[in-house]
Amino acid sequence: KECEKENVPVPDGLNFADNADSVALIDGKGGILDLLDETMGMPGASNQSFVTYVIKQYKEHHRIIASKIARLGFGVAHYAGNVMYSCEGWLEKNANNPPDAA
């Protein structure tokens, strides 16, 4: 519909999957990014505790994949396939601390 509005040609038979539930899982209220923020405030928080929290909170969600190989990761079944995320360093990156030179 957006393409039609913008006069962008779309080949016949091209269908787009609705990925709203994937977006909500990651960025929605109570989603993975919210869980990352929550984990930051927990005593003794670690990247591993974040991954454990995500898997525990979403173990029944049809798009979450618990990694059997990577301890510090999980997967999300996106419309185009499964994407595995390594969460090594996520808490540190999410801390938003300015660099030492700042």
PDB file of N, CA and C in Angstrom:
ATOM      1  N   LYS A   1       0.823  -1.198   0.000  1.00  0.00           N
ATOM      2  CA  LYS A   1       0.000   0.000   0.000  1.00  0.00           C
ATOM      3  C   LYS A   1       0.861   1.253   0.000  1.00  0.00           C
ATOM      4  N   GLU A   2       1.943   1.207   0.782  1.00  0.00           N
ATOM      5  CA  GLU A   2       2.852   2.357   0.815  1.00  0.00           C
ATOM      6  C   GLU A   2       3.474   2.576  -0.553  1.00  0.00           C
ATOM      7  N   CYS A   3       3.810   1.481  -1.233  1.00  0.00           N
ATOM      8  CA  CYS A   3       4.410   1.598  -2.568  1.00  0.00           C
ATOM      9  C   CYS A   3       3.435   2.263  -3.528  1.00  0.00           C
ATOM     10  N   GLU A   4       2.176   1.859  -3.464  1.00  0.00           N
ATOM     11  CA  GLU A   4       1.162   2.457  -4.335  1.00  0.00           C
ATOM     12  C   GLU A   4       1.041   3.951  -4.062  1.00  0.00           C
ATOM     13  N   LYS A   5       1.037   4.313  -2.787  1.00  0.00           N
ATOM     14  CA  LYS A   5       0.931   5.713  -2.397  1.00  0.00           C
ATOM     15  C   LYS A   5       2.096   6.537  -2.944  1.00  0.00           C
ATOM     16  N   GLU A   6       3.263   5.914  -2.997  1.00  0.00           N
ATOM     17  CA  GLU A   6       4.469   6.603  -3.456  1.00  0.00           C
ATOM     18  C   GLU A   6       4.731   6.388  -4.943  1.00  0.00           C
ATOM     19  N   ASN A   7       3.783   5.748  -5.630  1.00  0.00           N
ATOM     20  CA  ASN A   7       3.923   5.439  -7.062  1.00  0.00           C
ATOM     21  C   ASN A   7       5.160   4.594  -7.372  1.00  0.00           C
ATOM     22  N   VAL A   8       5.473   3.674  -6.466  1.00  0.00           N
ATOM     23  CA  VAL A   8       6.575   2.741  -6.680  1.00  0.00           C
ATOM     24  C   VAL A   8       5.992   1.477  -7.295  1.00  0.00           C
ATOM     25  N   PRO A   9       6.487   1.084  -8.474  1.00  0.00           N
ATOM     26  CA  PRO A   9       5.932  -0.109  -9.117  1.00  0.00           C
ATOM     27  C   PRO A   9       6.255  -1.379  -8.328  1.00  0.00           C
ATOM     28  N   VAL A  10       5.254  -2.233  -8.180  1.00  0.00           N
ATOM     29  CA  VAL A  10       5.410  -3.511  -7.492  1.00  0.00           C
ATOM     30  C   VAL A  10       5.005  -4.609  -8.464  1.00  0.00           C
ATOM     31  N   PRO A  11       5.891  -5.575  -8.720  1.00  0.00           N
ATOM     32  CA  PRO A  11       5.555  -6.660  -9.647  1.00  0.00           C
ATOM     33  C   PRO A  11       4.329  -7.439  -9.168  1.00  0.00           C
ATOM     34  N   ASP A  12       3.518  -7.890 -10.113  1.00  0.00           N
ATOM     35  CA  ASP A  12       2.347  -8.701  -9.775  1.00  0.00           C
ATOM     36  C   ASP A  12       2.783  -9.956  -9.027  1.00  0.00           C
ATOM     37  N   GLY A  13       1.999 -10.334  -8.052  1.00  0.00           N
ATOM     38  CA  GLY A  13       2.263 -11.554  -7.300  1.00  0.00           C
ATOM     39  C   GLY A  13       3.271 -11.403  -6.181  1.00  0.00           C
ATOM     40  N   LEU A  14       3.828 -10.213  -6.014  1.00  0.00           N
ATOM     41  CA  LEU A  14       4.790  -9.993  -4.940  1.00  0.00           C
ATOM     42  C   LEU A  14       4.024  -9.691  -3.658  1.00  0.00           C
ATOM     43  N   ASN A  15       4.196 -10.542  -2.674  1.00  0.00           N
ATOM     44  CA  ASN A  15       3.508 -10.371  -1.396  1.00  0.00           C
ATOM     45  C   ASN A  15       4.537 -10.142  -0.299  1.00  0.00           C
ATOM     46  N   PHE A  16       4.202  -9.278   0.606  1.00  0.00           N
ATOM     47  CA  PHE A  16       5.076  -8.994   1.724  1.00  0.00           C
ATOM     48  C   PHE A  16       4.499  -9.628   2.980  1.00  0.00           C
ATOM     49  N   ALA A  17       5.364 -10.269   3.751  1.00  0.00           N
ATOM     50  CA  ALA A  17       4.929 -10.879   5.003  1.00  0.00           C
ATOM     51  C   ALA A  17       4.724  -9.793   6.054  1.00  0.00           C
ATOM     52  N   ASP A  18       3.737  -9.992   6.898  1.00  0.00           N
ATOM     53  CA  ASP A  18       3.495  -9.072   8.003  1.00  0.00           C
ATOM     54  C   ASP A  18       4.451  -9.446   9.134  1.00  0.00           C
ATOM     55  N   ASN A  19       5.368  -8.571   9.441  1.00  0.00           N
ATOM     56  CA  ASN A  19       6.337  -8.866  10.496  1.00  0.00           C
ATOM     57  C   ASN A  19       6.115  -8.000  11.735  1.00  0.00           C
ATOM     58  N   ALA A  20       4.897  -7.526  11.920  1.00  0.00           N
ATOM     59  CA  ALA A  20       4.593  -6.660  13.064  1.00  0.00           C
ATOM     60  C   ALA A  20       4.889  -7.358  14.388  1.00  0.00           C
ATOM     61  N   ASP A  21       4.641  -8.671  14.461  1.00  0.00           N
ATOM     62  CA  ASP A  21       4.903  -9.367  15.720  1.00  0.00           C
ATOM     63  C   ASP A  21       6.406  -9.480  15.998  1.00  0.00           C
ATOM     64  N   SER A  22       7.226  -9.554  14.962  1.00  0.00           N
ATOM     65  CA  SER A  22       8.686  -9.559  15.158  1.00  0.00           C
ATOM     66  C   SER A  22       9.157  -8.206  15.675  1.00  0.00           C
ATOM     67  N   VAL A  23       8.634  -7.145  15.094  1.00  0.00           N
ATOM     68  CA  VAL A  23       8.999  -5.793  15.522  1.00  0.00           C
ATOM     69  C   VAL A  23       8.564  -5.576  16.969  1.00  0.00           C
ATOM     70  N   ALA A  24       7.350  -5.997  17.311  1.00  0.00           N
ATOM     71  CA  ALA A  24       6.851  -5.849  18.679  1.00  0.00           C
ATOM     72  C   ALA A  24       7.691  -6.670  19.657  1.00  0.00           C
ATOM     73  N   LEU A  25       8.095  -7.861  19.254  1.00  0.00           N
ATOM     74  CA  LEU A  25       8.923  -8.714  20.105  1.00  0.00           C
ATOM     75  C   LEU A  25      10.238  -8.019  20.448  1.00  0.00           C
ATOM     76  N   ILE A  26      10.807  -7.343  19.493  1.00  0.00           N
ATOM     77  CA  ILE A  26      12.102  -6.700  19.704  1.00  0.00           C
ATOM     78  C   ILE A  26      11.955  -5.316  20.325  1.00  0.00           C
ATOM     79  N   ASP A  27      11.072  -4.494  19.763  1.00  0.00           N
ATOM     80  CA  ASP A  27      11.032  -3.081  20.132  1.00  0.00           C
ATOM     81  C   ASP A  27       9.737  -2.647  20.807  1.00  0.00           C
ATOM     82  N   GLY A  28       8.790  -3.543  20.986  1.00  0.00           N
ATOM     83  CA  GLY A  28       7.512  -3.183  21.590  1.00  0.00           C
ATOM     84  C   GLY A  28       7.589  -3.101  23.105  1.00  0.00           C
ATOM     85  N   LYS A  29       6.500  -2.669  23.706  1.00  0.00           N
ATOM     86  CA  LYS A  29       6.418  -2.595  25.169  1.00  0.00           C
ATOM     87  C   LYS A  29       6.620  -3.997  25.742  1.00  0.00           C
ATOM     88  N   GLY A  30       7.583  -4.121  26.641  1.00  0.00           N
ATOM     89  CA  GLY A  30       7.901  -5.423  27.215  1.00  0.00           C
ATOM     90  C   GLY A  30       8.715  -6.309  26.288  1.00  0.00           C
ATOM     91  N   GLY A  31       9.207  -5.729  25.196  1.00  0.00           N
ATOM     92  CA  GLY A  31       9.991  -6.489  24.225  1.00  0.00           C
ATOM     93  C   GLY A  31      11.432  -6.699  24.674  1.00  0.00           C
ATOM     94  N   ILE A  32      12.207  -7.281  23.795  1.00  0.00           N
ATOM     95  CA  ILE A  32      13.590  -7.628  24.108  1.00  0.00           C
ATOM     96  C   ILE A  32      14.407  -6.408  24.529  1.00  0.00           C
ATOM     97  N   LEU A  33      14.231  -5.277  23.862  1.00  0.00           N
ATOM     98  CA  LEU A  33      14.997  -4.085  24.245  1.00  0.00           C
ATOM     99  C   LEU A  33      14.570  -3.563  25.613  1.00  0.00           C
ATOM    100  N   ASP A  34      13.288  -3.682  25.951  1.00  0.00           N
ATOM    101  CA  ASP A  34      12.838  -3.322  27.302  1.00  0.00           C
ATOM    102  C   ASP A  34      13.465  -4.261  28.338  1.00  0.00           C
ATOM    103  N   LEU A  35      13.542  -5.558  28.001  1.00  0.00           N
ATOM    104  CA  LEU A  35      14.161  -6.518  28.918  1.00  0.00           C
ATOM    105  C   LEU A  35      15.638  -6.193  29.127  1.00  0.00           C
ATOM    106  N   LEU A  36      16.287  -5.709  28.080  1.00  0.00           N
ATOM    107  CA  LEU A  36      17.691  -5.306  28.203  1.00  0.00           C
ATOM    108  C   LEU A  36      17.811  -4.149  29.193  1.00  0.00           C
ATOM    109  N   ASP A  37      16.934  -3.163  29.080  1.00  0.00           N
ATOM    110  CA  ASP A  37      16.949  -2.034  30.023  1.00  0.00           C
ATOM    111  C   ASP A  37      16.659  -2.505  31.448  1.00  0.00           C
ATOM    112  N   GLU A  38      15.695  -3.407  31.602  1.00  0.00           N
ATOM    113  CA  GLU A  38      15.372  -3.940  32.933  1.00  0.00           C
ATOM    114  C   GLU A  38      16.566  -4.672  33.527  1.00  0.00           C
ATOM    115  N   THR A  39      17.219  -5.473  32.705  1.00  0.00           N
ATOM    116  CA  THR A  39      18.364  -6.251  33.173  1.00  0.00           C
ATOM    117  C   THR A  39      19.464  -5.335  33.685  1.00  0.00           C
ATOM    118  N   MET A  40      19.638  -4.186  33.044  1.00  0.00           N
ATOM    119  CA  MET A  40      20.675  -3.232  33.453  1.00  0.00           C
ATOM    120  C   MET A  40      20.506  -2.816  34.914  1.00  0.00           C
ATOM    121  N   GLY A  41      19.275  -2.762  35.404  1.00  0.00           N
ATOM    122  CA  GLY A  41      19.021  -2.325  36.767  1.00  0.00           C
ATOM    123  C   GLY A  41      19.045  -3.436  37.799  1.00  0.00           C
ATOM    124  N   MET A  42      19.280  -4.658  37.374  1.00  0.00           N
ATOM    125  CA  MET A  42      19.288  -5.791  38.303  1.00  0.00           C
ATOM    126  C   MET A  42      20.670  -5.962  38.929  1.00  0.00           C
ATOM    127  N   PRO A  43      20.706  -6.264  40.233  1.00  0.00           N
ATOM    128  CA  PRO A  43      22.008  -6.507  40.867  1.00  0.00           C
ATOM    129  C   PRO A  43      22.697  -7.711  40.220  1.00  0.00           C
ATOM    130  N   GLY A  44      23.975  -7.571  39.956  1.00  0.00           N
ATOM    131  CA  GLY A  44      24.741  -8.671  39.372  1.00  0.00           C
ATOM    132  C   GLY A  44      24.387  -8.983  37.929  1.00  0.00           C
ATOM    133  N   ALA A  45      23.798  -8.009  37.240  1.00  0.00           N
ATOM    134  CA  ALA A  45      23.383  -8.225  35.850  1.00  0.00           C
ATOM    135  C   ALA A  45      24.578  -8.578  34.976  1.00  0.00           C
ATOM    136  N   SER A  46      24.331  -9.473  34.034  1.00  0.00           N
ATOM    137  CA  SER A  46      25.373  -9.870  33.083  1.00  0.00           C
ATOM    138  C   SER A  46      24.710 -10.152  31.742  1.00  0.00           C
ATOM    139  N   ASN A  47      25.523 -10.279  30.729  1.00  0.00           N
ATOM    140  CA  ASN A  47      24.984 -10.630  29.417  1.00  0.00           C
ATOM    141  C   ASN A  47      24.265 -11.975  29.487  1.00  0.00           C
ATOM    142  N   GLN A  48      24.818 -12.904  30.272  1.00  0.00           N
ATOM    143  CA  GLN A  48      24.186 -14.215  30.413  1.00  0.00           C
ATOM    144  C   GLN A  48      22.837 -14.101  31.115  1.00  0.00           C
ATOM    145  N   SER A  49      22.747 -13.269  32.150  1.00  0.00           N
ATOM    146  CA  SER A  49      21.462 -13.132  32.845  1.00  0.00           C
ATOM    147  C   SER A  49      20.425 -12.489  31.930  1.00  0.00           C
ATOM    148  N   PHE A  50      20.869 -11.611  31.033  1.00  0.00           N
ATOM    149  CA  PHE A  50      19.953 -11.023  30.055  1.00  0.00           C
ATOM    150  C   PHE A  50      19.405 -12.094  29.119  1.00  0.00           C
ATOM    151  N   VAL A  51      20.288 -12.921  28.569  1.00  0.00           N
ATOM    152  CA  VAL A  51      19.850 -13.991  27.661  1.00  0.00           C
ATOM    153  C   VAL A  51      18.893 -14.933  28.382  1.00  0.00           C
ATOM    154  N   THR A  52      19.226 -15.303  29.606  1.00  0.00           N
ATOM    155  CA  THR A  52      18.363 -16.187  30.391  1.00  0.00           C
ATOM    156  C   THR A  52      16.997 -15.549  30.602  1.00  0.00           C
ATOM    157  N   TYR A  53      16.972 -14.259  30.883  1.00  0.00           N
ATOM    158  CA  TYR A  53      15.730 -13.515  31.088  1.00  0.00           C
ATOM    159  C   TYR A  53      14.877 -13.517  29.819  1.00  0.00           C
ATOM    160  N   VAL A  54      15.499 -13.255  28.677  1.00  0.00           N
ATOM    161  CA  VAL A  54      14.774 -13.250  27.399  1.00  0.00           C
ATOM    162  C   VAL A  54      14.155 -14.619  27.139  1.00  0.00           C
ATOM    163  N   ILE A  55      14.957 -15.666  27.284  1.00  0.00           N
ATOM    164  CA  ILE A  55      14.466 -17.024  27.019  1.00  0.00           C
ATOM    165  C   ILE A  55      13.339 -17.382  27.983  1.00  0.00           C
ATOM    166  N   LYS A  56      13.489 -17.018  29.247  1.00  0.00           N
ATOM    167  CA  LYS A  56      12.455 -17.321  30.245  1.00  0.00           C
ATOM    168  C   LYS A  56      11.158 -16.565  29.936  1.00  0.00           C
ATOM    169  N   GLN A  57      11.281 -15.282  29.626  1.00  0.00           N
ATOM    170  CA  GLN A  57      10.093 -14.466  29.357  1.00  0.00           C
ATOM    171  C   GLN A  57       9.358 -14.897  28.090  1.00  0.00           C
ATOM    172  N   TYR A  58      10.099 -15.346  27.102  1.00  0.00           N
ATOM    173  CA  TYR A  58       9.509 -15.620  25.791  1.00  0.00           C
ATOM    174  C   TYR A  58       9.599 -17.080  25.367  1.00  0.00           C
ATOM    175  N   LYS A  59       9.734 -17.996  26.327  1.00  0.00           N
ATOM    176  CA  LYS A  59       9.917 -19.407  25.964  1.00  0.00           C
ATOM    177  C   LYS A  59       8.761 -19.963  25.141  1.00  0.00           C
ATOM    178  N   GLU A  60       7.574 -19.402  25.273  1.00  0.00           N
ATOM    179  CA  GLU A  60       6.412 -19.872  24.512  1.00  0.00           C
ATOM    180  C   GLU A  60       6.168 -19.063  23.235  1.00  0.00           C
ATOM    181  N   HIS A  61       6.946 -18.021  23.010  1.00  0.00           N
ATOM    182  CA  HIS A  61       6.743 -17.174  21.828  1.00  0.00           C
ATOM    183  C   HIS A  61       7.206 -17.919  20.587  1.00  0.00           C
ATOM    184  N   HIS A  62       6.387 -17.929  19.567  1.00  0.00           N
ATOM    185  CA  HIS A  62       6.694 -18.711  18.365  1.00  0.00           C
ATOM    186  C   HIS A  62       7.884 -18.177  17.570  1.00  0.00           C
ATOM    187  N   ARG A  63       8.347 -16.981  17.867  1.00  0.00           N
ATOM    188  CA  ARG A  63       9.473 -16.426  17.108  1.00  0.00           C
ATOM    189  C   ARG A  63      10.816 -16.519  17.837  1.00  0.00           C
ATOM    190  N   ILE A  64      10.811 -16.872  19.105  1.00  0.00           N
ATOM    191  CA  ILE A  64      12.067 -16.963  19.863  1.00  0.00           C
ATOM    192  C   ILE A  64      12.685 -18.348  19.696  1.00  0.00           C
ATOM    193  N   ILE A  65      13.996 -18.353  19.481  1.00  0.00           N
ATOM    194  CA  ILE A  65      14.741 -19.602  19.338  1.00  0.00           C
ATOM    195  C   ILE A  65      15.824 -19.619  20.415  1.00  0.00           C
ATOM    196  N   ALA A  66      15.746 -20.598  21.307  1.00  0.00           N
ATOM    197  CA  ALA A  66      16.791 -20.759  22.316  1.00  0.00           C
ATOM    198  C   ALA A  66      17.970 -21.461  21.651  1.00  0.00           C
ATOM    199  N   SER A  67      19.129 -20.837  21.695  1.00  0.00           N
ATOM    200  CA  SER A  67      20.315 -21.402  21.052  1.00  0.00           C
ATOM    201  C   SER A  67      20.830 -22.585  21.849  1.00  0.00           C
ATOM    202  N   LYS A  68      21.033 -23.692  21.171  1.00  0.00           N
ATOM    203  CA  LYS A  68      21.591 -24.875  21.820  1.00  0.00           C
ATOM    204  C   LYS A  68      23.119 -24.837  21.789  1.00  0.00           C
ATOM    205  N   ILE A  69      23.663 -23.925  21.002  1.00  0.00           N
ATOM    206  CA  ILE A  69      25.115 -23.850  20.835  1.00  0.00           C
ATOM    207  C   ILE A  69      25.690 -22.643  21.577  1.00  0.00           C
ATOM    208  N   ALA A  70      25.152 -21.463  21.283  1.00  0.00           N
ATOM    209  CA  ALA A  70      25.690 -20.228  21.869  1.00  0.00           C
ATOM    210  C   ALA A  70      25.038 -19.953  23.214  1.00  0.00           C
ATOM    211  N   ARG A  71      25.842 -19.961  24.262  1.00  0.00           N
ATOM    212  CA  ARG A  71      25.338 -19.671  25.601  1.00  0.00           C
ATOM    213  C   ARG A  71      24.860 -18.228  25.710  1.00  0.00           C
ATOM    214  N   LEU A  72      25.548 -17.337  25.032  1.00  0.00           N
ATOM    215  CA  LEU A  72      25.236 -15.915  25.116  1.00  0.00           C
ATOM    216  C   LEU A  72      24.433 -15.454  23.913  1.00  0.00           C
ATOM    217  N   GLY A  73      23.404 -16.188  23.572  1.00  0.00           N
ATOM    218  CA  GLY A  73      22.620 -15.773  22.424  1.00  0.00           C
ATOM    219  C   GLY A  73      21.251 -16.410  22.373  1.00  0.00           C
ATOM    220  N   PHE A  74      20.475 -15.925  21.445  1.00  0.00           N
ATOM    221  CA  PHE A  74      19.146 -16.453  21.162  1.00  0.00           C
ATOM    222  C   PHE A  74      18.845 -16.111  19.715  1.00  0.00           C
ATOM    223  N   GLY A  75      17.779 -16.655  19.205  1.00  0.00           N
ATOM    224  CA  GLY A  75      17.407 -16.380  17.828  1.00  0.00           C
ATOM    225  C   GLY A  75      16.002 -15.832  17.733  1.00  0.00           C
ATOM    226  N   VAL A  76      15.737 -15.177  16.617  1.00  0.00           N
ATOM    227  CA  VAL A  76      14.398 -14.683  16.302  1.00  0.00           C
ATOM    228  C   VAL A  76      14.063 -15.174  14.900  1.00  0.00           C
ATOM    229  N   ALA A  77      12.907 -15.789  14.781  1.00  0.00           N
ATOM    230  CA  ALA A  77      12.431 -16.251  13.474  1.00  0.00           C
ATOM    231  C   ALA A  77      11.788 -15.065  12.772  1.00  0.00           C
ATOM    232  N   HIS A  78      12.553 -14.444  11.880  1.00  0.00           N
ATOM    233  CA  HIS A  78      12.064 -13.315  11.097  1.00  0.00           C
ATOM    234  C   HIS A  78      11.356 -13.834   9.851  1.00  0.00           C
ATOM    235  N   TYR A  79      10.706 -12.958   9.125  1.00  0.00           N
ATOM    236  CA  TYR A  79       9.976 -13.357   7.919  1.00  0.00           C
ATOM    237  C   TYR A  79      10.889 -13.993   6.879  1.00  0.00           C
ATOM    238  N   ALA A  80      12.141 -13.588   6.842  1.00  0.00           N
ATOM    239  CA  ALA A  80      13.056 -14.096   5.816  1.00  0.00           C
ATOM    240  C   ALA A  80      13.909 -15.256   6.308  1.00  0.00           C
ATOM    241  N   GLY A  81      13.734 -15.649   7.554  1.00  0.00           N
ATOM    242  CA  GLY A  81      14.514 -16.760   8.100  1.00  0.00           C
ATOM    243  C   GLY A  81      14.921 -16.497   9.533  1.00  0.00           C
ATOM    244  N   ASN A  82      15.586 -17.475  10.103  1.00  0.00           N
ATOM    245  CA  ASN A  82      16.030 -17.371  11.488  1.00  0.00           C
ATOM    246  C   ASN A  82      17.316 -16.558  11.576  1.00  0.00           C
ATOM    247  N   VAL A  83      17.356 -15.657  12.547  1.00  0.00           N
ATOM    248  CA  VAL A  83      18.546 -14.843  12.785  1.00  0.00           C
ATOM    249  C   VAL A  83      18.992 -15.097  14.220  1.00  0.00           C
ATOM    250  N   MET A  84      20.252 -15.513  14.370  1.00  0.00           N
ATOM    251  CA  MET A  84      20.796 -15.759  15.696  1.00  0.00           C
ATOM    252  C   MET A  84      21.563 -14.510  16.149  1.00  0.00           C
ATOM    253  N   TYR A  85      21.323 -14.109  17.379  1.00  0.00           N
ATOM    254  CA  TYR A  85      21.964 -12.923  17.944  1.00  0.00           C
ATOM    255  C   TYR A  85      22.933 -13.342  19.038  1.00  0.00           C
ATOM    256  N   SER A  86      24.163 -12.858  18.950  1.00  0.00           N
ATOM    257  CA  SER A  86      25.134 -13.034  20.016  1.00  0.00           C
ATOM    258  C   SER A  86      25.003 -11.823  20.930  1.00  0.00           C
ATOM    259  N   CYS A  87      24.804 -12.054  22.204  1.00  0.00           N
ATOM    260  CA  CYS A  87      24.561 -10.954  23.140  1.00  0.00           C
ATOM    261  C   CYS A  87      25.807 -10.573  23.929  1.00  0.00           C
ATOM    262  N   GLU A  88      26.949 -11.023  23.473  1.00  0.00           N
ATOM    263  CA  GLU A  88      28.194 -10.668  24.132  1.00  0.00           C
ATOM    264  C   GLU A  88      28.393  -9.153  24.062  1.00  0.00           C
ATOM    265  N   GLY A  89      28.529  -8.532  25.217  1.00  0.00           N
ATOM    266  CA  GLY A  89      28.770  -7.098  25.283  1.00  0.00           C
ATOM    267  C   GLY A  89      27.531  -6.219  25.196  1.00  0.00           C
ATOM    268  N   TRP A  90      26.344  -6.805  25.158  1.00  0.00           N
ATOM    269  CA  TRP A  90      25.127  -5.997  25.009  1.00  0.00           C
ATOM    270  C   TRP A  90      24.907  -5.070  26.195  1.00  0.00           C
ATOM    271  N   LEU A  91      25.111  -5.546  27.430  1.00  0.00           N
ATOM    272  CA  LEU A  91      24.892  -4.683  28.591  1.00  0.00           C
ATOM    273  C   LEU A  91      25.860  -3.507  28.574  1.00  0.00           C
ATOM    274  N   GLU A  92      27.101  -3.772  28.227  1.00  0.00           N
ATOM    275  CA  GLU A  92      28.103  -2.709  28.181  1.00  0.00           C
ATOM    276  C   GLU A  92      27.734  -1.680  27.109  1.00  0.00           C
ATOM    277  N   LYS A  93      27.300  -2.144  25.960  1.00  0.00           N
ATOM    278  CA  LYS A  93      26.913  -1.229  24.880  1.00  0.00           C
ATOM    279  C   LYS A  93      25.664  -0.436  25.237  1.00  0.00           C
ATOM    280  N   ASN A  94      24.771  -1.042  25.999  1.00  0.00           N
ATOM    281  CA  ASN A  94      23.515  -0.393  26.364  1.00  0.00           C
ATOM    282  C   ASN A  94      23.698   0.620  27.495  1.00  0.00           C
ATOM    283  N   ALA A  95      24.840   0.589  28.165  1.00  0.00           N
ATOM    284  CA  ALA A  95      25.073   1.479  29.308  1.00  0.00           C
ATOM    285  C   ALA A  95      25.164   2.944  28.891  1.00  0.00           C
ATOM    286  N   ASN A  96      25.457   3.212  27.622  1.00  0.00           N
ATOM    287  CA  ASN A  96      25.545   4.581  27.106  1.00  0.00           C
ATOM    288  C   ASN A  96      26.550   5.438  27.859  1.00  0.00           C
ATOM    289  N   ASN A  97      27.624   4.837  28.318  1.00  0.00           N
ATOM    290  CA  ASN A  97      28.673   5.609  28.980  1.00  0.00           C
ATOM    291  C   ASN A  97      29.488   6.345  27.926  1.00  0.00           C
ATOM    292  N   PRO A  98      29.809   7.620  28.163  1.00  0.00           N
ATOM    293  CA  PRO A  98      30.629   8.339  27.184  1.00  0.00           C
ATOM    294  C   PRO A  98      32.046   7.773  27.179  1.00  0.00           C
ATOM    295  N   PRO A  99      32.736   7.888  26.061  1.00  0.00           N
ATOM    296  CA  PRO A  99      34.121   7.402  26.013  1.00  0.00           C
ATOM    297  C   PRO A  99      35.008   8.183  26.980  1.00  0.00           C
ATOM    298  N   ASP A 100      36.112   7.578  27.394  1.00  0.00           N
ATOM    299  CA  ASP A 100      37.030   8.221  28.343  1.00  0.00           C
ATOM    300  C   ASP A 100      37.544   9.562  27.839  1.00  0.00           C
ATOM    301  N   ALA A 101      37.689   9.702  26.531  1.00  0.00           N
ATOM    302  CA  ALA A 101      38.222  10.936  25.947  1.00  0.00           C
ATOM    303  C   ALA A 101      37.195  12.066  25.919  1.00  0.00           C
ATOM    304  N   ALA A 102      35.954  11.787  26.252  1.00  0.00           N
ATOM    305  CA  ALA A 102      34.905  12.818  26.172  1.00  0.00           C
ATOM    306  C   ALA A 102      35.008  13.809  27.306  1.00  0.00           C
TER     307      ALA A 102
END
